[in-house]
Amino acid sequence: HVQKDVCKGFVCVIENSWVIENAQMCGVVLQFMMKACRHPEYVVRLQALEVWTPCTNSPQMLSLVRPMLPELVPILLTNMVYSDEDYLCIEPAMVDDDIADASVPDRESDFAPRFHKDRGDGEDDNEDGGASGGAWGADWTARKAAASALDHLANAFRTEILQVVLPLIQAKLEDSNWEVQESGILALGAIGLGCMEDLLQFLPRVMTLLLQFCDKPKPLLRSISCWCATRFSAWICNERTENRDQVLRSVLQALLRRVLDKNKRVQEAACSAFATLEEEARSLLVPYLDDIVETLVKAFQTYQDKNLLILYDASGTLASAVGLELAQPKYVQALVTPIMLKFDQVQGNSRTLLGLLECLSHLTHNLGEALLPIIPKICERCMQYVMTGNQAALMWQQNPAECERPDREVVAASLDLLASIVEGLQGRAAEVLAERNFIAVVPPVLRNTTLQVRQSAFALVGDCARFCIDPLRPFLPEIIPLCATALREHTSATVSNNASWAIGEICVKVGEEYMAPFMEDVLQALISVLQRQRCVPQQQLLMQNICITLGRLGVVSGPLAGKAFGDFAQVWCETMTCTRNDWEKTTAFVGLTKMVQANPQACMGCIPQLFVAICSCYPVPPPMAAGFVEILNNYKPYLGADWQTTYARLPQDVQWVAKTVYNLAP
């Protein structure tokens, strides 16, 4: 126990990036930790193996680890073989090839906590668990720690580590013991991303071998091989890969066979691996849609609840990958039928509900009108979830001691699903809203104290404003002030961002006359965010979005927005200078010209920043060229003799635009 605690202490020191005062002493510590990785006591090995991953975050530590690689790498690979402690964490069905457990219902303990992914969130880069994704069992083990260490070291050393590890992996793959073979496949997957480029010459043979292992009798071999194969998805789908179509077909066929495996954990690995491949392959999957859809439909008939979550993810990812190619009637009928059967059967407290709602979000967003027949039923259910959840939230706020805390995840997922329906149907969303205007549930939810729920609700408002403003219009007198309130409170960057975006979408659709009564309140709320966040660099995206909304308000009503322009002109110019050139920036600068025309005095204190901002719009959008020239020529005289000094301080690229495009050189 003392040695375990010593190892734990050294790990904490390195994780917290303590300054290395004595490199020689630090090298001694690492040698001690490497020796501890071979300790007979499992708990000591587990703690010692944790040290190598944080070492990759420090150039100094990497320089000390580099000469240790020839001795360290074999130790890591030895720890990646299943031990007795690993087997205590996994079920017999994962080891015994004679046990077919696909029809056995899951237990409550099989489920890990699940949280709703908001629309627009980037996918987790480590969603497959990184190098430990093929290491089954819920507990963190020495095997997983060793795999994680090898993964990070491969990313750090690449060619250097490959020379050491590749012969070791080859020997393991040729070993007669299936457990040793399995550890070799785990090691191969661990180095896959970091050493991909140097492995290219070997990958055709490697992939052939992996696909053979996908059909081995041992479930753990089949599982790890599915995971490992798709660690090389970038190579499988690369247009420069020789015989790419044949390689993709072979991998896809092997994965689809295993998706229907008799073993639940093999199903889990194969379905997760297939979802990973989908994200990389995208339209390359179109020729195989018949086989893919047929396999998924069969899986819906046999999967237990835990694997249903992964199946929902794979189905939704398929829609995102191939888009309208999946909207053909034969695919829609085949795939949507079992999904809607689950939708009819699922209970509000089911662990699979979030996955189902997220799957439907992907389908409705990407397949659009093809799903019109089922959308009214989906909308009705989502409204029920939102209203029930919001009522439960109000009761809990009033009496938290006696009421159960409500499930905000389901409410947020339901709102995101409604937004996906609107975005998928676009102009035709009005037809659905004419039958059942689900926007009615939004105003009460905007008062919800849960940030995730409000974030999703504001996003729904923005989508409705963008694609179907008329059904939204009756609720705007209540919704617009709630947007302003959210901005003033600024309890969350994502809530403020979505509230700002919703205001921008609303104002361009309803026009100046409608917005006039709300303009002062909205402007002051937006300006308050700018003033608070000006010195917070990590909130640059929020600042840019707030400025774009202010610019859109200027487009709608230059005179009204211009009155307040002096309160934010300088920060607006500084922020928009760093914003990428796209149609949103162009629209915002149209608003700038209108605000400047309405209130020229607003920029008198920030003329250099105004010049830099305008010059950042290059190439100049043709409709805006004359307006920019007029603004620059009107303000330049105010600088007088200071213009030459101001020009000299401008960045060279800005000087070039000022001179070449606007003829403003001194």
XYZ file of C-alpha atoms in Angstrom:
666
model
C 0.000 0.000 0.000
C 2.920 2.349 0.713
C 4.358 1.761 -2.748
C 0.934 2.267 -4.305
C 0.558 5.603 -2.517
C 4.057 6.671 -3.541
C 3.187 5.976 -7.163
C -0.079 7.873 -6.776
C 1.833 10.844 -5.363
C 4.286 10.928 -8.268
C 1.380 10.760 -10.731
C -0.253 13.769 -9.034
C 3.015 15.723 -9.228
C 3.349 15.113 -12.983
C -0.355 15.627 -13.696
C -0.178 19.024 -12.045
C 2.897 20.011 -14.099
C 5.256 20.782 -11.246
C 8.377 22.622 -12.381
C 11.309 20.268 -13.014
C 14.188 21.659 -10.971
C 16.383 18.576 -11.331
C 16.037 16.578 -14.559
C 18.286 13.802 -13.257
C 16.097 13.290 -10.197
C 12.997 13.324 -12.378
C 14.582 10.622 -14.522
C 15.134 8.543 -11.392
C 11.436 8.932 -10.519
C 10.396 7.745 -13.987
C 12.720 4.738 -13.718
C 11.100 3.932 -10.377
C 7.635 4.209 -11.960
C 8.637 2.001 -14.871
C 9.886 -0.635 -12.445
C 6.615 -0.341 -10.503
C 4.723 -1.115 -13.736
C 6.115 -4.671 -13.380
C 5.289 -4.999 -9.697
C 3.605 -8.309 -8.735
C 0.869 -6.427 -6.853
C -1.894 -5.301 -9.221
C -2.779 -2.105 -7.319
C 0.830 -0.895 -7.600
C 0.943 -1.563 -11.344
C -2.368 0.239 -11.836
C -1.124 3.395 -10.113
C 2.273 3.339 -11.814
C 0.825 2.961 -15.298
C -1.118 6.204 -14.820
C 2.064 8.277 -15.008
C 2.848 7.948 -18.728
C -0.218 9.687 -20.158
C 0.384 13.022 -18.323
C 4.063 12.801 -19.278
C 3.032 13.455 -22.895
C 1.781 16.940 -21.941
C 5.292 18.210 -21.127
C 8.196 18.555 -23.603
C 10.633 18.149 -20.700
C 9.017 14.919 -19.575
C 8.948 13.604 -23.142
C 12.688 14.212 -23.468
C 13.183 12.033 -20.381
C 10.781 9.328 -21.574
C 12.300 9.087 -25.077
C 15.387 7.002 -24.132
C 13.169 4.760 -21.995
C 10.945 3.645 -24.895
C 12.783 0.383 -25.733
C 12.254 -0.817 -22.155
C 8.929 0.916 -21.435
C 6.924 -0.187 -24.482
C 7.277 -3.965 -23.842
C 6.154 -3.356 -20.248
C 3.041 -1.541 -21.465
C 2.203 -4.354 -23.874
C 2.624 -6.951 -21.132
C 0.074 -5.056 -19.021
C -2.387 -5.039 -21.922
C -3.006 -8.787 -21.697
C -6.185 -9.619 -19.774
C -5.372 -10.327 -16.127
C -7.375 -12.009 -13.391
C -8.427 -8.581 -12.175
C -9.800 -7.737 -15.637
C -11.882 -10.894 -15.715
C -13.455 -9.942 -12.395
C -14.858 -6.819 -14.090
C -16.431 -8.516 -17.105
C -19.209 -10.999 -17.605
C -18.661 -14.672 -18.479
C -20.547 -14.198 -21.751
C -17.801 -11.860 -22.938
C -15.237 -14.640 -22.612
C -17.088 -17.871 -23.334
C -17.902 -18.330 -27.006
C -20.552 -20.915 -26.143
C -22.747 -18.355 -24.337
C -25.181 -16.540 -26.617
C -26.709 -13.795 -24.502
C -28.261 -11.523 -27.149
C -31.759 -12.471 -25.994
C -31.032 -11.894 -22.290
C -32.537 -8.610 -21.018
C -30.094 -6.062 -19.618
C -29.795 -5.420 -15.911
C -30.016 -1.986 -14.325
C -26.298 -2.148 -13.544
C -25.444 -2.538 -17.239
C -26.261 1.115 -17.893
C -23.876 4.005 -17.444
C -25.393 7.491 -16.924
C -26.380 9.131 -20.213
C -26.754 12.829 -20.931
C -28.392 14.593 -23.842
C -26.088 16.028 -26.497
C -27.222 19.500 -27.495
C -27.776 20.273 -31.145
C -24.631 21.715 -32.667
C -22.288 20.093 -30.190
C -19.226 18.714 -31.751
C -18.788 15.018 -31.541
C -16.605 13.844 -28.734
C -13.210 13.190 -30.247
C -12.726 10.322 -27.837
C -16.184 8.847 -28.052
C -14.945 5.330 -28.677
C -12.942 5.540 -25.470
C -9.625 6.190 -27.204
C -7.211 3.315 -26.850
C -9.273 1.889 -24.003
C -12.385 1.687 -26.201
C -11.622 -1.951 -26.937
C -10.950 -2.793 -23.306
C -14.284 -4.073 -22.045
C -15.615 -3.656 -18.550
C -16.847 -0.620 -16.673
C -13.921 -0.331 -14.243
C -10.638 1.419 -14.944
C -7.934 -1.247 -15.074
C -4.197 -1.600 -15.570
C -4.915 -2.886 -19.076
C -6.819 0.294 -19.938
C -4.182 2.506 -18.337
C -1.448 0.791 -20.372
C -3.440 1.160 -23.599
C -4.095 4.832 -22.899
C -0.400 5.396 -22.221
C 0.599 3.720 -25.485
C -1.991 5.785 -27.371
C -0.619 9.076 -26.013
C 3.005 8.041 -26.466
C 2.299 7.059 -30.086
C 0.857 10.519 -30.728
C 3.964 12.064 -29.188
C 6.739 9.930 -30.698
C 5.168 8.508 -33.874
C 8.006 7.010 -35.979
C 10.320 6.592 -32.992
C 7.882 4.434 -31.058
C 6.766 2.474 -34.118
C 10.249 1.026 -34.544
C 9.989 -0.386 -31.050
C 6.367 -1.465 -30.883
C 5.719 -2.949 -34.331
C 7.862 -6.112 -33.925
C 6.253 -6.686 -30.528
C 2.739 -6.387 -31.972
C 3.615 -8.739 -34.818
C 4.879 -11.345 -32.351
C 1.693 -11.079 -30.313
C -0.557 -11.431 -33.353
C 1.314 -14.610 -34.330
C 1.099 -16.077 -30.820
C -1.013 -19.213 -30.336
C -2.656 -17.837 -27.168
C -5.810 -15.901 -28.049
C -5.403 -13.583 -25.048
C -1.957 -12.545 -26.281
C -3.363 -12.059 -29.783
C -6.096 -9.891 -28.330
C -3.577 -7.677 -26.524
C -1.676 -7.261 -29.786
C -4.834 -6.020 -31.511
C -5.464 -3.587 -28.651
C -1.892 -2.288 -29.024
C -2.344 -1.944 -32.779
C -5.468 0.123 -32.246
C -3.702 2.208 -29.605
C -0.964 3.301 -32.022
C -3.350 3.566 -34.988
C -4.041 7.292 -34.903
C -0.596 8.467 -33.843
C 1.363 6.241 -36.234
C -1.129 6.119 -39.117
C 1.190 7.680 -41.697
C 4.082 5.316 -40.959
C 1.744 2.313 -40.907
C 0.339 2.938 -44.395
C 2.542 0.349 -46.115
C 1.377 -2.340 -43.692
C -2.330 -1.492 -43.521
C -3.610 -3.707 -46.375
C -2.187 -6.802 -44.649
C -3.191 -5.522 -41.218
C -6.791 -4.983 -42.310
C -7.004 -8.444 -43.863
C -5.800 -9.952 -40.592
C -8.200 -7.861 -38.494
C -11.187 -8.915 -40.584
C -10.216 -12.545 -40.067
C -10.118 -11.967 -36.321
C -13.635 -10.458 -36.544
C -14.903 -13.991 -37.186
C -12.929 -15.779 -34.462
C -14.786 -17.922 -31.879
C -13.759 -15.826 -28.854
C -16.120 -12.853 -28.275
C -13.287 -10.698 -26.934
C -11.314 -11.251 -30.136
C -14.302 -10.357 -32.298
C -14.997 -7.260 -30.210
C -11.476 -5.867 -30.183
C -11.048 -6.501 -33.903
C -14.166 -4.512 -34.793
C -12.940 -1.611 -32.683
C -9.397 -1.750 -34.036
C -10.461 -1.920 -37.698
C -12.309 1.377 -37.508
C -9.415 3.110 -35.768
C -8.110 3.154 -39.342
C -11.300 4.611 -40.840
C -9.392 7.592 -42.255
C -7.258 5.205 -44.322
C -10.172 2.971 -45.273
C -12.064 5.926 -46.767
C -9.146 7.895 -48.205
C -9.373 8.349 -51.969
C -5.647 7.571 -52.283
C -6.054 4.151 -50.661
C -5.441 1.443 -53.244
C -8.612 -0.550 -53.983
C -10.517 1.693 -51.581
C -13.952 0.454 -52.608
C -12.951 -3.157 -52.086
C -11.397 -2.381 -48.700
C -14.477 -0.443 -47.546
C -16.791 -3.208 -48.749
C -14.824 -5.872 -46.874
C -14.737 -3.882 -43.636
C -18.405 -3.001 -43.906
C -19.448 -6.601 -44.525
C -17.437 -7.806 -41.535
C -18.913 -5.151 -39.239
C -22.483 -5.767 -40.367
C -22.087 -9.493 -39.663
C -20.929 -8.706 -36.157
C -23.702 -6.134 -35.609
C -25.987 -9.181 -35.642
C -23.667 -11.269 -33.449
C -25.153 -13.627 -30.882
C -23.118 -11.936 -28.142
C -24.304 -8.593 -26.746
C -20.830 -7.191 -26.169
C -19.767 -8.041 -29.704
C -22.928 -6.313 -30.928
C -21.943 -3.280 -28.854
C -18.407 -3.164 -30.258
C -19.499 -3.747 -33.856
C -22.322 -1.217 -33.794
C -20.069 1.425 -32.211
C -17.374 0.673 -34.776
C -19.910 0.957 -37.588
C -21.012 4.377 -36.295
C -17.355 5.473 -36.288
C -16.935 4.289 -39.878
C -20.127 6.082 -40.934
C -18.752 9.426 -39.811
C -15.685 8.998 -42.020
C -17.265 7.221 -44.999
C -20.373 9.410 -45.390
C -21.536 9.307 -49.036
C -19.258 6.318 -49.739
C -21.905 4.243 -47.932
C -24.622 4.950 -50.510
C -23.924 1.843 -52.674
C -24.309 -0.337 -49.579
C -27.521 1.145 -48.189
C -29.592 -1.957 -48.964
C -27.359 -4.162 -46.794
C -26.941 -1.502 -44.104
C -30.647 -0.794 -43.679
C -31.493 -4.501 -43.731
C -28.940 -5.132 -40.969
C -30.151 -2.257 -38.807
C -33.764 -3.400 -39.131
C -32.821 -6.907 -37.990
C -30.845 -5.436 -35.097
C -33.914 -3.496 -33.914
C -35.704 -6.824 -33.584
C -33.070 -8.408 -31.339
C -31.165 -5.722 -29.424
C -31.646 -5.270 -25.700
C -31.936 -1.780 -24.219
C -28.254 -0.974 -23.702
C -27.291 -1.788 -27.275
C -30.415 -0.040 -28.526
C -28.747 3.222 -27.517
C -25.817 2.462 -29.809
C -28.170 1.319 -32.562
C -30.076 4.607 -32.333
C -26.777 6.441 -32.646
C -25.750 4.391 -35.689
C -29.136 4.973 -37.356
C -29.017 8.715 -36.752
C -25.403 8.918 -37.894
C -26.354 7.081 -41.089
C -28.930 9.771 -41.879
C -26.340 12.488 -41.270
C -23.787 10.652 -43.411
C -25.834 9.939 -46.555
C -28.555 12.596 -46.232
C -31.398 12.448 -48.732
C -30.072 9.197 -50.224
C -31.752 7.576 -47.227
C -35.027 9.377 -47.997
C -36.005 6.849 -50.648
C -39.387 5.313 -49.740
C -38.009 1.779 -49.427
C -35.416 2.878 -46.853
C -37.766 5.167 -44.968
C -40.405 2.476 -44.698
C -37.945 -0.192 -43.608
C -35.979 1.853 -41.050
C -38.641 4.152 -39.650
C -41.131 1.369 -38.950
C -39.118 -0.307 -36.134
C -37.992 3.070 -34.778
C -41.570 4.325 -34.519
C -42.586 1.028 -32.946
C -40.013 1.728 -30.227
C -41.311 5.315 -30.042
C -44.850 4.041 -29.381
C -43.660 1.618 -26.715
C -41.064 3.696 -24.845
C -41.917 4.980 -21.396
C -41.076 8.494 -20.223
C -38.598 7.146 -17.665
C -36.914 4.674 -20.008
C -33.127 4.764 -20.237
C -33.430 4.508 -24.018
C -35.649 7.582 -24.454
C -32.847 10.124 -24.899
C -31.136 7.994 -27.517
C -34.412 7.566 -29.377
C -35.157 11.309 -29.373
C -31.646 12.116 -30.583
C -31.949 9.494 -33.330
C -35.225 11.046 -34.493
C -33.560 14.475 -34.455
C -30.960 13.255 -36.941
C -33.582 11.574 -39.104
C -35.986 14.508 -39.232
C -33.196 17.022 -39.809
C -31.693 15.078 -42.718
C -34.708 13.386 -44.311
C -37.130 16.297 -44.020
C -40.324 15.900 -46.021
C -39.859 12.144 -46.369
C -40.932 11.854 -42.716
C -43.984 14.140 -42.915
C -46.482 11.321 -42.199
C -44.950 10.576 -38.770
C -44.048 14.109 -37.723
C -47.426 15.080 -36.170
C -47.177 12.115 -33.787
C -43.605 13.061 -32.875
C -44.575 16.693 -32.270
C -47.474 15.724 -30.030
C -45.288 13.503 -27.882
C -42.540 16.145 -27.657
C -45.080 18.713 -26.504
C -46.198 16.326 -23.768
C -42.629 15.783 -22.591
C -41.933 19.542 -22.564
C -45.134 20.504 -20.752
C -44.859 17.683 -18.226
C -41.184 18.418 -17.599
C -41.723 22.143 -17.234
C -44.593 21.619 -14.809
C -42.449 19.239 -12.776
C -39.665 21.847 -12.739
C -42.039 24.498 -11.383
C -43.275 22.155 -8.661
C -39.727 21.248 -7.699
C -38.685 24.912 -7.515
C -41.615 25.639 -5.224
C -41.101 22.629 -2.991
C -37.722 20.918 -3.569
C -37.966 18.953 -0.335
C -41.085 17.028 -1.356
C -40.931 16.986 -5.166
C -38.567 14.907 -7.254
C -36.026 16.845 -9.315
C -37.295 16.841 -12.942
C -35.439 15.269 -15.858
C -34.167 18.268 -17.817
C -32.482 15.999 -20.361
C -35.757 14.789 -21.857
C -37.182 18.327 -22.077
C -34.056 19.625 -23.830
C -33.975 16.638 -26.199
C -37.652 17.154 -27.054
C -37.077 20.835 -27.847
C -34.074 19.938 -29.988
C -36.170 17.368 -31.846
C -38.834 20.002 -32.578
C -36.106 22.332 -33.854
C -34.727 19.556 -36.082
C -38.204 19.033 -37.514
C -38.475 22.735 -38.360
C -35.025 22.808 -39.913
C -35.619 19.606 -41.851
C -38.989 20.698 -43.245
C -37.984 24.365 -43.667
C -40.818 26.069 -45.585
C -43.176 23.142 -45.065
C -42.844 23.362 -41.301
C -45.694 25.865 -41.393
C -48.029 23.045 -42.480
C -47.221 21.079 -39.334
C -47.559 24.154 -37.126
C -50.903 25.017 -38.703
C -52.201 21.651 -37.485
C -50.581 21.809 -34.025
C -48.649 24.920 -33.091
C -46.063 23.492 -30.742
C -44.502 26.948 -30.314
C -47.116 27.427 -27.579
C -44.921 25.397 -25.217
C -41.922 27.693 -25.712
C -42.678 30.858 -23.648
C -43.139 28.989 -20.341
C -39.957 27.018 -20.985
C -37.956 30.205 -21.604
C -38.594 31.027 -17.933
C -37.154 27.669 -16.870
C -34.109 27.998 -14.640
C -32.344 25.049 -16.293
C -29.734 26.415 -18.671
C -29.778 23.419 -21.001
C -33.555 23.708 -21.454
C -33.437 27.456 -22.108
C -30.586 26.994 -24.557
C -32.638 24.494 -26.571
C -35.771 26.651 -26.357
C -34.007 29.737 -27.763
C -32.571 27.605 -30.570
C -36.105 26.455 -31.426
C -37.267 30.086 -31.504
C -34.457 30.961 -33.904
C -35.272 28.070 -36.232
C -38.969 28.956 -36.259
C -38.143 32.602 -37.015
C -35.895 31.483 -39.841
C -38.268 29.085 -41.572
C -41.840 29.827 -40.408
C -42.225 33.240 -38.831
C -46.028 33.457 -39.114
C -46.840 30.721 -36.543
C -44.257 32.312 -34.243
C -45.565 35.877 -34.600
C -48.426 35.651 -32.026
C -45.913 34.675 -29.329
C -43.267 37.307 -30.105
C -44.539 40.010 -27.702
C -43.757 37.535 -24.924
C -40.687 35.885 -26.438
C -38.647 38.973 -27.443
C -38.547 40.418 -23.880
C -37.568 36.974 -22.597
C -34.643 36.983 -25.060
C -33.566 40.357 -23.684
C -33.902 39.121 -20.107
C -31.707 36.121 -20.824
C -29.036 38.402 -22.285
C -29.093 40.745 -19.316
C -28.866 37.859 -16.860
C -26.148 36.175 -18.957
C -26.147 33.016 -16.873
C -24.594 30.991 -19.689
C -22.664 31.792 -22.870
C -24.679 29.235 -24.851
C -28.013 30.613 -23.623
C -26.932 34.172 -24.458
C -25.645 33.043 -27.840
C -28.916 31.358 -28.778
C -31.023 34.243 -27.445
C -28.968 36.683 -29.519
C -29.256 34.529 -32.625
C -33.032 34.245 -32.141
C -33.334 38.050 -31.961
C -31.334 38.388 -35.168
C -33.522 35.892 -37.024
C -36.710 37.497 -35.724
C -35.791 41.092 -36.587
C -34.957 40.419 -40.241
C -38.309 38.684 -40.701
C -40.665 41.057 -38.883
C -39.052 44.359 -39.886
C -38.556 47.800 -38.362
C -42.137 48.669 -37.480
C -42.702 45.463 -35.497
C -39.336 45.669 -33.706
C -39.585 49.369 -32.788
C -41.289 48.864 -29.374
C -38.671 46.292 -28.357
C -35.582 47.888 -29.892
C -34.261 49.848 -26.897
C -34.669 46.925 -24.500
C -33.025 44.482 -26.916
C -30.147 46.816 -27.791
C -29.291 47.508 -24.152
C -29.408 43.801 -23.356
C -27.016 42.967 -26.224
C -24.693 45.845 -25.317
C -24.573 44.672 -21.693
C -23.154 41.315 -22.840
C -20.499 43.054 -24.953
C -19.427 45.251 -22.077
C -19.188 42.342 -19.626
C -17.407 39.956 -21.974
C -14.979 42.369 -23.602
C -12.065 41.216 -21.482
C -12.866 37.493 -21.642
C -10.904 36.039 -24.596
C -12.516 32.602 -24.389
C -15.893 34.186 -25.160
C -14.787 35.592 -28.531
C -17.373 33.555 -30.452
C -20.178 34.906 -28.270
C -18.886 38.444 -28.823
C -18.870 37.920 -32.580
C -22.416 36.571 -32.576
C -23.670 39.475 -30.439
C -22.046 41.933 -32.871
C -23.605 40.166 -35.854
C -27.031 40.496 -34.219
C -26.410 44.196 -33.554
C -25.477 44.561 -37.202
C -28.694 42.840 -38.267
C -30.667 45.228 -36.063
C -28.862 48.036 -37.862
C -29.992 46.595 -41.202
C -33.593 46.511 -40.006
C -33.520 49.986 -38.460
C -30.375 52.064 -38.843
C -31.841 55.096 -37.050
C -33.033 53.154 -33.978
C -29.863 51.085 -33.688
C -27.764 54.124 -34.510
C -28.960 55.965 -31.400
C -27.109 53.450 -29.219
C -24.185 52.899 -31.603
C -21.857 55.134 -29.616
C -22.148 52.739 -26.661
C -20.614 49.851 -28.578
C -18.970 51.182 -31.762
C -15.362 50.552 -30.706
C -15.852 47.039 -29.324
C -18.040 46.209 -32.345
C -15.272 47.245 -34.762
C -12.575 45.403 -32.816
C -14.643 42.221 -32.588
C -15.818 42.171 -36.207
C -12.267 42.716 -37.466
C -11.440 39.200 -36.244
C -14.634 37.610 -37.583
C -14.294 35.401 -40.655
C -15.610 36.755 -43.926
C -18.962 35.170 -44.706
C -22.505 36.277 -45.467
C -23.222 36.957 -41.787
C -20.293 39.361 -41.551
C -21.356 41.016 -44.800
C -24.891 41.519 -43.479
C -23.541 42.934 -40.213
C -21.448 45.486 -42.110
C -24.508 46.546 -44.082
C -25.946 47.356 -40.648
C -22.726 49.209 -39.787
C -23.094 51.545 -42.772
C -26.679 52.302 -41.811
C -25.792 52.975 -38.165
C -22.905 55.234 -39.170
C -25.151 57.160 -41.549
C -27.721 57.603 -38.781
C -25.184 58.580 -36.104
C -21.782 59.670 -37.513
C -20.653 60.935 -34.107
C -20.699 57.376 -32.716
C -17.338 56.500 -34.301
C -15.468 59.735 -33.628
C -13.595 58.089 -30.759
C -12.635 54.949 -32.660
C -11.797 55.993 -36.231
C -8.664 53.790 -36.482
C -10.651 50.737 -35.315
C -13.381 51.578 -37.842
C -10.815 51.724 -40.672
C -9.307 48.375 -39.672
C -12.752 46.758 -39.422
C -13.812 47.947 -42.868
C -10.506 46.857 -44.410
C -11.042 43.387 -42.890
C -13.970 42.970 -45.300
C -11.815 41.922 -48.212
C -12.580 41.112 -50.987
C -15.104 43.939 -50.725
C -18.697 42.826 -51.438
C -19.651 44.879 -54.549
C -22.902 46.313 -53.125
C -20.978 47.687 -50.131
C -17.985 49.248 -51.887
C -19.547 52.690 -52.379
C -20.771 52.841 -48.767
C -17.334 51.911 -47.415
C -15.613 54.521 -49.574
C -18.029 57.182 -48.355
C -17.482 56.294 -44.676
C -13.694 56.229 -44.940
C -13.479 59.467 -46.887
C -15.832 61.197 -44.438
C -13.835 60.199 -41.349
C -10.269 60.575 -42.686
C -10.280 64.434 -42.487
C -11.038 64.275 -38.761
C -7.643 62.670 -38.171
C -5.881 65.525 -39.896
C -2.121 65.423 -39.340
C -2.520 62.252 -37.261
C -3.557 60.235 -40.327
C 0.047 59.521 -41.342
C 0.889 58.226 -37.850
C -2.334 56.229 -37.694
C -1.657 54.671 -41.111
C 1.878 53.691 -40.103
C 0.526 51.806 -37.074
C -1.925 49.751 -39.118
C -1.020 46.117 -39.849
C 0.607 45.686 -43.253
C -2.349 43.787 -44.734
C -4.695 46.599 -43.634
C -2.343 49.200 -45.117
C -2.368 47.316 -48.398
C -6.208 47.247 -48.548
C -6.431 50.918 -47.522
C -3.967 51.901 -50.208
C -4.989 49.563 -53.018
C -8.770 49.452 -52.622
C -9.593 52.790 -51.019
C -6.633 54.961 -52.127
C -6.069 56.079 -48.536
C -2.266 56.066 -48.407
C -0.806 59.261 -46.838
